[in-house]
Short mmCIF file of C-alpha atoms in Angstrom, two decimals:
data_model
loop_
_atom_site.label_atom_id
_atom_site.label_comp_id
_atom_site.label_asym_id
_atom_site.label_seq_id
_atom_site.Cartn_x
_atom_site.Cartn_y
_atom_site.Cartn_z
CA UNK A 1 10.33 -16.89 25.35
CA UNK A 2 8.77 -15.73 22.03
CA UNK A 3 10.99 -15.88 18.71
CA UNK A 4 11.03 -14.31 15.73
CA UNK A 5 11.08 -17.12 13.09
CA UNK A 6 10.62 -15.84 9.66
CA UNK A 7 9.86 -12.68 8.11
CA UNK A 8 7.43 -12.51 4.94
CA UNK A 9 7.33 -9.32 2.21
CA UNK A 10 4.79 -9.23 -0.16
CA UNK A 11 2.98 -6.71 -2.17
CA UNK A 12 -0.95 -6.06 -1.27
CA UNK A 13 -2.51 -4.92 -4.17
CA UNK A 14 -6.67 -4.42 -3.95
CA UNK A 15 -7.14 -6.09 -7.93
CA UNK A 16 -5.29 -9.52 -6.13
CA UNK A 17 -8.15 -9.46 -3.99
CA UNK A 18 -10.40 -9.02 -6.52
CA UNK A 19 -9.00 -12.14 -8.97
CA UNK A 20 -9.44 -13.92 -5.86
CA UNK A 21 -12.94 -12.93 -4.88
CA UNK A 22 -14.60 -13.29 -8.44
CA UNK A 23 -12.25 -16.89 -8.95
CA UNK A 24 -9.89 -15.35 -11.90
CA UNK A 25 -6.52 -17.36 -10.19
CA UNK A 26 -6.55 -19.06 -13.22
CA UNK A 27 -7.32 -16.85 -16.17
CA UNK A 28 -3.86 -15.84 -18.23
CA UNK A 29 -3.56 -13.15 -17.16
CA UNK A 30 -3.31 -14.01 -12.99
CA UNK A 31 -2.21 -17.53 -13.39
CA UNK A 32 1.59 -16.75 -13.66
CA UNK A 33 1.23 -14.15 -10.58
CA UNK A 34 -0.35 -16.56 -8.07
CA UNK A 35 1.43 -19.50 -9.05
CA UNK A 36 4.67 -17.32 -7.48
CA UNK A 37 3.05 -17.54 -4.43
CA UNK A 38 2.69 -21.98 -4.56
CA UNK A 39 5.88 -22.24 -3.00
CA UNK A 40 4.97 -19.27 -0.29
CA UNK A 41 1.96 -21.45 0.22
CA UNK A 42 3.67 -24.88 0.81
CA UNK A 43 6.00 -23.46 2.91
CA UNK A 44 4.05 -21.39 4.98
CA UNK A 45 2.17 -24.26 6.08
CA UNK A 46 5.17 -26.22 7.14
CA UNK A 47 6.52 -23.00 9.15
CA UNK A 48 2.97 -22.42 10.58
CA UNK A 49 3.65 -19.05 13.34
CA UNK A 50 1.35 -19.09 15.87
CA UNK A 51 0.98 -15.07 15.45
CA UNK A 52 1.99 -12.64 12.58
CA UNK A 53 2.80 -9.11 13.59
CA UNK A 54 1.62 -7.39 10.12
CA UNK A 55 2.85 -4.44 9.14
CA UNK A 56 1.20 -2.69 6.31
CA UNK A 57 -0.46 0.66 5.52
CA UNK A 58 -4.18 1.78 5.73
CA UNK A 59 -5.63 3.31 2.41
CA UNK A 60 -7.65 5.59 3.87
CA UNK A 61 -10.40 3.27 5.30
CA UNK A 62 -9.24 2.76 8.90
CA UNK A 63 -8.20 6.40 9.03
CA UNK A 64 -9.87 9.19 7.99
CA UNK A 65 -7.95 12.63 7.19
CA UNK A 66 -8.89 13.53 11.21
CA UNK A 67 -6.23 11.36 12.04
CA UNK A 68 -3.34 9.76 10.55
CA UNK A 69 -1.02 7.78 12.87
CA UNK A 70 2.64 7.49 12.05
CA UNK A 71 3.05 3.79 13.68
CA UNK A 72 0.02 2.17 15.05
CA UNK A 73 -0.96 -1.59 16.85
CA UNK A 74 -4.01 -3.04 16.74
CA UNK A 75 -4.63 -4.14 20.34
CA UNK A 76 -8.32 -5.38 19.84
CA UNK A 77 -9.12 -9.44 19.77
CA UNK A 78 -10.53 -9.20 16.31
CA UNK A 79 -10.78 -7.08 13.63
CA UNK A 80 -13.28 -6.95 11.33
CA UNK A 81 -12.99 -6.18 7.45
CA UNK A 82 -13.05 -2.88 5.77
CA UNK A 83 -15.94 -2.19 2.78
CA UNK A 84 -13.32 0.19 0.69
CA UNK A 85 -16.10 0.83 -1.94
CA UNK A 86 -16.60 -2.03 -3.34
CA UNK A 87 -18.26 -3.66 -0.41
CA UNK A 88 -16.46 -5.58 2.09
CA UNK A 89 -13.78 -8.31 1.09
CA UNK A 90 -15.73 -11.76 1.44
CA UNK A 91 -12.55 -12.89 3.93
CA UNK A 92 -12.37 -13.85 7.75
CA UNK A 93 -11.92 -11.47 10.33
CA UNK A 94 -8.90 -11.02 11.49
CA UNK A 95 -8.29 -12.46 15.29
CA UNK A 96 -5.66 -10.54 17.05
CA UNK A 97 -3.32 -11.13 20.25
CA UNK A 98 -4.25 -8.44 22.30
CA UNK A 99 -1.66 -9.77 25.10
CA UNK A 100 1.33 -9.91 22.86
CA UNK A 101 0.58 -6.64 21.28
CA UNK A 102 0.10 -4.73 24.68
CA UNK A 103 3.50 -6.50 25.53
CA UNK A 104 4.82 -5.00 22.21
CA UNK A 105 3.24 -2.04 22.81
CA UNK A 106 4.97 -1.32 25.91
CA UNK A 107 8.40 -2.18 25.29
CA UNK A 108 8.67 -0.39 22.04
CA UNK A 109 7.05 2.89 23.20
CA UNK A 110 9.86 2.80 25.96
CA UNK A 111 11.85 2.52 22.83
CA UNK A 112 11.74 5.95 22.03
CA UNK A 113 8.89 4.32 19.44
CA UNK A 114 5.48 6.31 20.03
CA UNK A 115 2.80 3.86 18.79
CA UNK A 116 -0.56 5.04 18.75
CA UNK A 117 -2.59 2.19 20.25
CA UNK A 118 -5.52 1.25 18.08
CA UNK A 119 -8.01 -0.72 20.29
CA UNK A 120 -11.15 -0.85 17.44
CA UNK A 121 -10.23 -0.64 13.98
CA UNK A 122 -11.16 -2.29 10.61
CA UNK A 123 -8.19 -3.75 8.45
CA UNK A 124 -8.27 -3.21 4.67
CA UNK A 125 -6.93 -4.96 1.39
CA UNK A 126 -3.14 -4.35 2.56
CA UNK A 127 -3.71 -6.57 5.15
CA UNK A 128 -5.81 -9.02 3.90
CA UNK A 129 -4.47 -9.78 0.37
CA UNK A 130 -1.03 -10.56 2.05
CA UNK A 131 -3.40 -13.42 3.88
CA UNK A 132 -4.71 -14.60 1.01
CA UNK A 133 -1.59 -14.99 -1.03
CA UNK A 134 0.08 -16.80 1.72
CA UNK A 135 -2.59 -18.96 3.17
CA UNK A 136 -5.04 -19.10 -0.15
CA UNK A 137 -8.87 -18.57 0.97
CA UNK A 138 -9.41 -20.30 4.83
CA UNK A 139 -12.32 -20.45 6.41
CA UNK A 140 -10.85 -18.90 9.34
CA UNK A 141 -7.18 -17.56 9.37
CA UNK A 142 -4.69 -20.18 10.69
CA UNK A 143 -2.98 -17.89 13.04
CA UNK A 144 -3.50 -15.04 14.71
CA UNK A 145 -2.61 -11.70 13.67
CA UNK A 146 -1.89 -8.32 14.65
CA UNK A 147 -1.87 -5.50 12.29
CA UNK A 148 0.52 -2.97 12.37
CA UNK A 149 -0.37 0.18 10.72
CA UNK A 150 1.98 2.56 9.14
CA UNK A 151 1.39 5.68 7.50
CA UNK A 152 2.63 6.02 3.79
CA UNK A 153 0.12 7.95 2.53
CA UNK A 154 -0.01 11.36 3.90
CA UNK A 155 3.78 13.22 3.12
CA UNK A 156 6.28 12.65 5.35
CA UNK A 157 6.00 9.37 5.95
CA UNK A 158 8.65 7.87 7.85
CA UNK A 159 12.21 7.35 6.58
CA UNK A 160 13.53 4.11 5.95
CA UNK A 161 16.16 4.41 8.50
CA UNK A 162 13.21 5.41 10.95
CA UNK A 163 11.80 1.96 9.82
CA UNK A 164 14.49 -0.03 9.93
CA UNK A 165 15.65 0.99 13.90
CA UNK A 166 11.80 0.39 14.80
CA UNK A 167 12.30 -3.42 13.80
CA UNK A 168 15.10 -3.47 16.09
CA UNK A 169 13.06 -2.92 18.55
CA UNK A 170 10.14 -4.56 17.69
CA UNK A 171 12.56 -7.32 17.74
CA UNK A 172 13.42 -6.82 21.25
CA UNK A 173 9.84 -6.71 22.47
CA UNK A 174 8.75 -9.53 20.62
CA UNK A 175 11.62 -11.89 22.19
CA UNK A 176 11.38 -10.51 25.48
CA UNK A 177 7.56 -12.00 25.29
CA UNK A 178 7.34 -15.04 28.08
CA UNK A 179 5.28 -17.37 26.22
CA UNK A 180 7.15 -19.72 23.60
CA UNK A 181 5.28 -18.06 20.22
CA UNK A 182 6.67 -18.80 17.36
CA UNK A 183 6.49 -14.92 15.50
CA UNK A 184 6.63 -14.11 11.89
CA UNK A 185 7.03 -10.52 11.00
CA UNK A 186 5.45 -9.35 7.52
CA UNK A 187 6.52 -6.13 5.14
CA UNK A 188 3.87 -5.89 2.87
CA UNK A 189 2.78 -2.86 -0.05
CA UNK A 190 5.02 -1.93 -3.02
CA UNK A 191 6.87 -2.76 -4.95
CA UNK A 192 7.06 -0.21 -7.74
CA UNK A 193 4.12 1.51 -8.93
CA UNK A 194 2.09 4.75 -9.10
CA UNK A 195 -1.12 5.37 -8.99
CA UNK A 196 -2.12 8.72 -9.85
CA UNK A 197 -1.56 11.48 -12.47
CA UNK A 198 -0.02 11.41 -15.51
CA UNK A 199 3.05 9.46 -14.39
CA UNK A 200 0.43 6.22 -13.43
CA UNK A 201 1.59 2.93 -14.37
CA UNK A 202 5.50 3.24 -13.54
CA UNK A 203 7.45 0.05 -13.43
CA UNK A 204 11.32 0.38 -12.56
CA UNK A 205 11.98 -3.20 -12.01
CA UNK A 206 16.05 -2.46 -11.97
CA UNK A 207 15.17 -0.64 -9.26
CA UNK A 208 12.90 -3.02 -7.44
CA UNK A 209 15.50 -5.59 -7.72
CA UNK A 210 18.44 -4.00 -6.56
CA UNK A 211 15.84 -3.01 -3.41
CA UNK A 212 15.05 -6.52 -2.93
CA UNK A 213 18.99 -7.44 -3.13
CA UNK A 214 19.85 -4.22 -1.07
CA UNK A 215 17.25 -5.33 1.97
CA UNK A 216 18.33 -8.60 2.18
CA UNK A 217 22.12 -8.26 2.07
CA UNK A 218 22.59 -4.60 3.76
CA UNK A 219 19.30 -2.76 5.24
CA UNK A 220 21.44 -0.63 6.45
CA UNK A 221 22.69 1.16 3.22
CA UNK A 222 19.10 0.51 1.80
CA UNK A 223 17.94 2.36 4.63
CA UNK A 224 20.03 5.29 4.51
CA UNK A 225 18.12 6.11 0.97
CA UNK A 226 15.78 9.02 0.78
CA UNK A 227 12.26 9.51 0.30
CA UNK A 228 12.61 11.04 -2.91
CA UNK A 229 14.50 8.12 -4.74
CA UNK A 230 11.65 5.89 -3.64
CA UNK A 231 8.94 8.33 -5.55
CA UNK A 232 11.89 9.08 -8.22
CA UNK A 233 12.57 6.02 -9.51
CA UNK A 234 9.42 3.64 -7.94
CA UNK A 235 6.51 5.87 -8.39
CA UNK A 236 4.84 7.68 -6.00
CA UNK A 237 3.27 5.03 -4.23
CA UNK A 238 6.20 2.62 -4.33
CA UNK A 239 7.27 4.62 -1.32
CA UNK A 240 5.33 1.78 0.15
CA UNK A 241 8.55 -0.17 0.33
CA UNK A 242 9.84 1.31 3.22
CA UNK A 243 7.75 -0.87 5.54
CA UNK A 244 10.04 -3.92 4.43
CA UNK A 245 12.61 -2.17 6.48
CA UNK A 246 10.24 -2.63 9.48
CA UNK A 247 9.58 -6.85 8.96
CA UNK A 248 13.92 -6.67 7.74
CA UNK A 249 14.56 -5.01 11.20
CA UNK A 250 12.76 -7.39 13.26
CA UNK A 251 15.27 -10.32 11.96
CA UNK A 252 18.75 -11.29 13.73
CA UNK A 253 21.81 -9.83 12.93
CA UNK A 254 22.98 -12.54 11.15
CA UNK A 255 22.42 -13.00 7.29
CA UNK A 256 18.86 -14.49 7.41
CA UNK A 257 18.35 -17.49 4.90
CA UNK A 258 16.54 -16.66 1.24
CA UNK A 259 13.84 -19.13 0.83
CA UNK A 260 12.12 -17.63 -1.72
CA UNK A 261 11.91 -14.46 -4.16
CA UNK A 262 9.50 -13.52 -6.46
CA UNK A 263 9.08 -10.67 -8.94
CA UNK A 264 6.26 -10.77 -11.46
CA UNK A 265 5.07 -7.30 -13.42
CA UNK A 266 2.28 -6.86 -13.45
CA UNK A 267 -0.61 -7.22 -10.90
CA UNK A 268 -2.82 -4.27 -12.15
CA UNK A 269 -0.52 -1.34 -11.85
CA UNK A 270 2.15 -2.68 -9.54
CA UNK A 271 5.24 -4.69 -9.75
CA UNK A 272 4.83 -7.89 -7.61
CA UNK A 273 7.19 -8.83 -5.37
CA UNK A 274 7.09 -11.59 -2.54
CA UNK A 275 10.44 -12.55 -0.36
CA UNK A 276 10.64 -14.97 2.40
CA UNK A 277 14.07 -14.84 4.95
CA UNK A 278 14.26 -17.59 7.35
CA UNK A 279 15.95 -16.13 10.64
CA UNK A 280 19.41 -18.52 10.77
CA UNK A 281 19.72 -20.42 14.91
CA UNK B 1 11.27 28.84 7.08
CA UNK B 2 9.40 27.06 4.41
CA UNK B 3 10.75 23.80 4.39
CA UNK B 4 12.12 21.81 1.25
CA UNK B 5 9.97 19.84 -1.11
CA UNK B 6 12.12 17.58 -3.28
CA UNK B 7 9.18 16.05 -5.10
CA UNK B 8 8.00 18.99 -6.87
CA UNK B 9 9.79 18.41 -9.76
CA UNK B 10 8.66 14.46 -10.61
CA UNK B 11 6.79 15.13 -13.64
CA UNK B 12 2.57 14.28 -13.45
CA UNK B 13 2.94 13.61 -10.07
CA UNK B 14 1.03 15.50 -6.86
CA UNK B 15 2.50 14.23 -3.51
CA UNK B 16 -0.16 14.69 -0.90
CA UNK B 17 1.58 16.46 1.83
CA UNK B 18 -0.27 18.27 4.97
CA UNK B 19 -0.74 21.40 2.45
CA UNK B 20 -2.56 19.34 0.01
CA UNK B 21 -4.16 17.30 2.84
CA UNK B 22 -5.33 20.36 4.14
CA UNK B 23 -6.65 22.16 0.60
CA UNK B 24 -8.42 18.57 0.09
CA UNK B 25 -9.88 17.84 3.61
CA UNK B 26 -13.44 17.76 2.88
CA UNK B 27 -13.07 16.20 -0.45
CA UNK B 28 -11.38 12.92 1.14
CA UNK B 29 -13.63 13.39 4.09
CA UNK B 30 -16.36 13.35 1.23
CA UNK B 31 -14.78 10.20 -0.11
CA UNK B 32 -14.66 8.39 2.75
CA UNK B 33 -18.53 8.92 3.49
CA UNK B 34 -18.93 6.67 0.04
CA UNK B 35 -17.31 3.23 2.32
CA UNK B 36 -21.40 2.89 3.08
CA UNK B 37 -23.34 1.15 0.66
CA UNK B 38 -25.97 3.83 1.80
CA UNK B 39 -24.14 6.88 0.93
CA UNK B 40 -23.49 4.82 -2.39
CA UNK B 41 -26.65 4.63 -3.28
CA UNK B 42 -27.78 8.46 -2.19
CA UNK B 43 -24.85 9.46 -3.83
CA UNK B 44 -25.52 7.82 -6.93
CA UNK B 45 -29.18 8.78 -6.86
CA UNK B 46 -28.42 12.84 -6.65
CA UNK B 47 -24.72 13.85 -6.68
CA UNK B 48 -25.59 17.78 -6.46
CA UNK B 49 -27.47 17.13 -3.19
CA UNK B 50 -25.25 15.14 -2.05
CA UNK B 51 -22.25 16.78 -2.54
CA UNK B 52 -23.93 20.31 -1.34
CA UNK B 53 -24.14 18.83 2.35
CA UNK B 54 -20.08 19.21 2.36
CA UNK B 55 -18.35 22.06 2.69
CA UNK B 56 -16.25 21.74 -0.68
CA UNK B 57 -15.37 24.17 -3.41
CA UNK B 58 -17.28 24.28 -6.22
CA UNK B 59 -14.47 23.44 -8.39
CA UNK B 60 -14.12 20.39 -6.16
CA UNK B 61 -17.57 19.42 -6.84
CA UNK B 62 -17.63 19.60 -10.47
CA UNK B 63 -14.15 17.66 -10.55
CA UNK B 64 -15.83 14.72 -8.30
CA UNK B 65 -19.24 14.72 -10.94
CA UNK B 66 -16.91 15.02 -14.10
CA UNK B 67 -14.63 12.04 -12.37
CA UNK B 68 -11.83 13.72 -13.39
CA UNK B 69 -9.34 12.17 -11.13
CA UNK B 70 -6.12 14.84 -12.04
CA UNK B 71 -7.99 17.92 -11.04
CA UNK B 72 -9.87 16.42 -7.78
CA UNK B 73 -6.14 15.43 -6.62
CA UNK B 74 -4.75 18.64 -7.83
CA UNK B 75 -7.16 20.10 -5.48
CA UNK B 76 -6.47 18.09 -2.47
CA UNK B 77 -7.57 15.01 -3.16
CA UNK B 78 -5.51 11.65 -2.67
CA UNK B 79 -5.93 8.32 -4.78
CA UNK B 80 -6.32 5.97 -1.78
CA UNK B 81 -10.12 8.61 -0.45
CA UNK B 82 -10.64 8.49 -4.62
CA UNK B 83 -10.74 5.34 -4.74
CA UNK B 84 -14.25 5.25 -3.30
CA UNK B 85 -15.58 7.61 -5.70
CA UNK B 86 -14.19 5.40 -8.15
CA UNK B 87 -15.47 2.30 -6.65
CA UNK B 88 -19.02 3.76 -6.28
CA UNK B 89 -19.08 4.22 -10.90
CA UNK B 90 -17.78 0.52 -10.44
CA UNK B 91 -14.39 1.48 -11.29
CA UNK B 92 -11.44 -0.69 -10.51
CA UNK B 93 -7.94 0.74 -9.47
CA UNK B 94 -6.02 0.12 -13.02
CA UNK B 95 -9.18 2.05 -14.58
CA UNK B 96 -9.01 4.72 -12.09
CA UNK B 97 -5.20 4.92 -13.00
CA UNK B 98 -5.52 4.17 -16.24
CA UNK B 99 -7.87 7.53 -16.84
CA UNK B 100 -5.57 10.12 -15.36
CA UNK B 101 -3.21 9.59 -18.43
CA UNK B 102 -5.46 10.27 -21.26
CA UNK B 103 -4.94 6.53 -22.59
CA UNK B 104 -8.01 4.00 -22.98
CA UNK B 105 -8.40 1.42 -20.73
CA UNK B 106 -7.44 -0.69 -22.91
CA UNK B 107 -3.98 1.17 -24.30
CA UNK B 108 -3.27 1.43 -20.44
CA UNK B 109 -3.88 -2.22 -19.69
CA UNK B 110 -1.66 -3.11 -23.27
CA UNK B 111 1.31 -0.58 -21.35
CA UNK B 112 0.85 -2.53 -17.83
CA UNK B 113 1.37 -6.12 -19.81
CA UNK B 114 4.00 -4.75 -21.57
CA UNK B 115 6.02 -4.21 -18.46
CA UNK B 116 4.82 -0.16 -17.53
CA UNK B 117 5.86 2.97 -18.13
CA UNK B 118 9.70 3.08 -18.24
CA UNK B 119 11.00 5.67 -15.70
CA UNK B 120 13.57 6.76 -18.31
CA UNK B 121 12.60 10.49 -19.39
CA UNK B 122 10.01 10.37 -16.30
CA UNK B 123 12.42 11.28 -13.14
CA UNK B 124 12.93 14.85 -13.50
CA UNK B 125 10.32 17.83 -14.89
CA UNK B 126 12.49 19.23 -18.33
CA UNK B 127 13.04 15.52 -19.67
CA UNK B 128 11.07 13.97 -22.10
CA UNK B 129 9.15 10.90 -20.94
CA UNK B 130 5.78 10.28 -21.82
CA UNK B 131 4.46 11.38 -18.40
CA UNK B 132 6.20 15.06 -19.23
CA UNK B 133 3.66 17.42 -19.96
CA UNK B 134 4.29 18.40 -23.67
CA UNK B 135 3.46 14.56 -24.38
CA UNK B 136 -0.72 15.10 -22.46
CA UNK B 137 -2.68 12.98 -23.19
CA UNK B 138 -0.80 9.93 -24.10
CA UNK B 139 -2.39 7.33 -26.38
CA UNK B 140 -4.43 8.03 -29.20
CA UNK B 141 -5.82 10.72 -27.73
CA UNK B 142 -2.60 12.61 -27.93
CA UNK B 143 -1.70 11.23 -31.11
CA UNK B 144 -4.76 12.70 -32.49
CA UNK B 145 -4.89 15.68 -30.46
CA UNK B 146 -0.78 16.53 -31.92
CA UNK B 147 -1.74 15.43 -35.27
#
């Protein structure tokens, strides 16, 4: 059977991909953020998955305003990178598992869980940057992965305890896969920021950190916290956090091991954050 | 019955619900055309013509050829579809951000390094954080504009 190994969170912010598409990794002002990620790096390739189920949110380049999915999967065999305006992201495709994710599919829409199913679709900066901090710039990804679109864009997105109940059973399908796939589930976007109006450039890292403490030690009670606080007191686009819940759902009951936690302020306009919970056997 | 909106009173912040979505509809739509390098480059070339094969508002036209990034989202528009308006001027995110508070890129960049703007004064319309309106624009352009 499959198992869930490892779950990854780690902000996806577009200017990341930019450092590492012009080769700024080193300049002052990126070095400290991507040498928080040299651990991630060394230890992802020693806890290689053989597929990632990546859940992250489209920025409006997979999904126009004609329609705007609550939870989607990307069923297809690859995916193929999104030119957000800037041209496209000089990256690899992204080669999916269509099997797995029709196995997913199924189980968690008999979950109560009513994924759209996204069988063509082309995956954007919040998918890709994750990639690249983990794995540094491949030829060719070294897994496979399939993206898992949330909405957090278009008001209401859904609520953390929403989230958090759909990695349960994400969870469930993913173990109750027959082959023996070793499955990492990622939480990417946030952590605190905001992006538009007046209010732009919010940083609450207080509040980031008791989030990060909060989702690993009781989901639950993070969980139970409304929209609002997230745009209160993380900005308006820091509402992005909720899709930890999703990856933090996926994992065992039991208190998952804390390999590694980063925070680093800032990365453009966004608090950094990147957290890596080894399920415990 | 209309149904509550708890976010209506974070100050300098629009939260682009299905009202909004619908007011801005063809401006994202609009936006989202500008993800091909061809529509870039038309675009670029003409914005009137351009812009007068959508069904926008004038009001929404004039914010998208002034760039100003407050009023287009005021009027339906959403920073992720702005983004490539933004990105065809070359813009980056952080400037994009950075314009919408009346600060130079430069002062913005200075606040992000500095750790960003403190949510202290900021949760709540009636405080008085620099995102509250009687402190528009921030920077020097405030400073000068308050004497």
């Amino acid at each position: 059977m499959a198992r869930i190994t490892a779950s990854v969170y780690c902000s996806h912010v577009p200017a990341i991909g930019a450092a590492i598409d012009l080769g700024k990794t080193e300049e002052p002002y990126w070095k400290p953020l991507f040498a928080g990620f040299d651990f991630s790096k060394k230890w992802i390739k020693e806890h290689l998955p053989d597929v990632i189920l990546l859940v992250y949110n489209d920025h409006a380049n997979a999904f126009s305003l004609d329609i705007v999915p609550t939870f989607a999967i990307g069923t297809a065999a690859e995916f193929q990178v999104a030119d957000e305006g800037w041209g496209p992201r000089p990256v690899p495709n992204v080669i999916g598992h269509p099997d797995l994710a029709s196995h997913i599919a199924q189980s968690v829409i008999q979950d109560d869980f009513d994924l759209t199913i996204v069988n063509k679709m082309e995956v954007d900066h919040g998918l890709t940057v994750p990639l690249n901090l983990m794995f540094g710039s491949p030829g060719a990804w070294p897994c496979r992965v399939i993206p898992f679109p949330v909405n957090v864009v278009l008001y209401p997105v859904p609520s953390g305890r929403r989230c958090l109940a759909l990695g349960h059973a994400l969870r469930k399908a993913i173990t109750s896969y027959d082959e023996p796939l070793k499955v990492q589930v990622w939480g990417t976007g946030g952590m605190s920021h905001q992006l538009q109006g007046p209010r732009a450039g919010l940083i609450n890292k207080k509040w980031d950190n008791e989030f990060l403490d909060r989702l690993i030690a009781d989901p639950e009670a993070q969980a139970a916290v409304p929209h609002i606080e997230y745009v209160r007191e993380a900005g308006s686009e820091g509402i992005e956090l909720v899709m930890w819940l999703i990856a933090r759902g996926a994992m065992s009951d039991k208190p998952p091991k804390v390999v590694h936690r980063f925070y680093h302020v800032p990365g453009s306009n966004t608090a950094i954050g990147n957290l890596i919970l080894e399920n415990q056997t | 019955m209309a149904l509550d909106k708890p976010y209506k009173d974070v100050p300098g912040t629009t939260i682009f619900d299905a009202d909004q979505a619908r007011k801005g509809y063809w401006l994202n739509q609009f936006c989202m055309s500008l993800m091909k390098a061809e529509n870039r480059e038309r675009f670029k070339a003409d914005q009137r013509a351009y812009l007068d094969e959508w069904p926008m508002t004038e009001e929404q036209k004039q914010a998208v050829m002034a760039v100003d990034l407050n009023r287009c989202i005021q009027l339906g528009g959403n920073i992720y579809f702005l983004s490539k308006l933004g990105a065809t001027h070359g813009k980056s995110f952080q400037q994009m951000a950075g314009s919408m508070t009346g600060m130079t890129e430069q002062e913005y960049r200075d606040l992000m390094i500095q750790g960003g703007r403190s949510v202290e004064g900021n949760r709540r319309i009636g405080e008085d954080g620099d995102a509250q309106a009687q402190h528009q624009p921030q920077g020097a352009a405030g400073k000068k504009a308050r004497g």
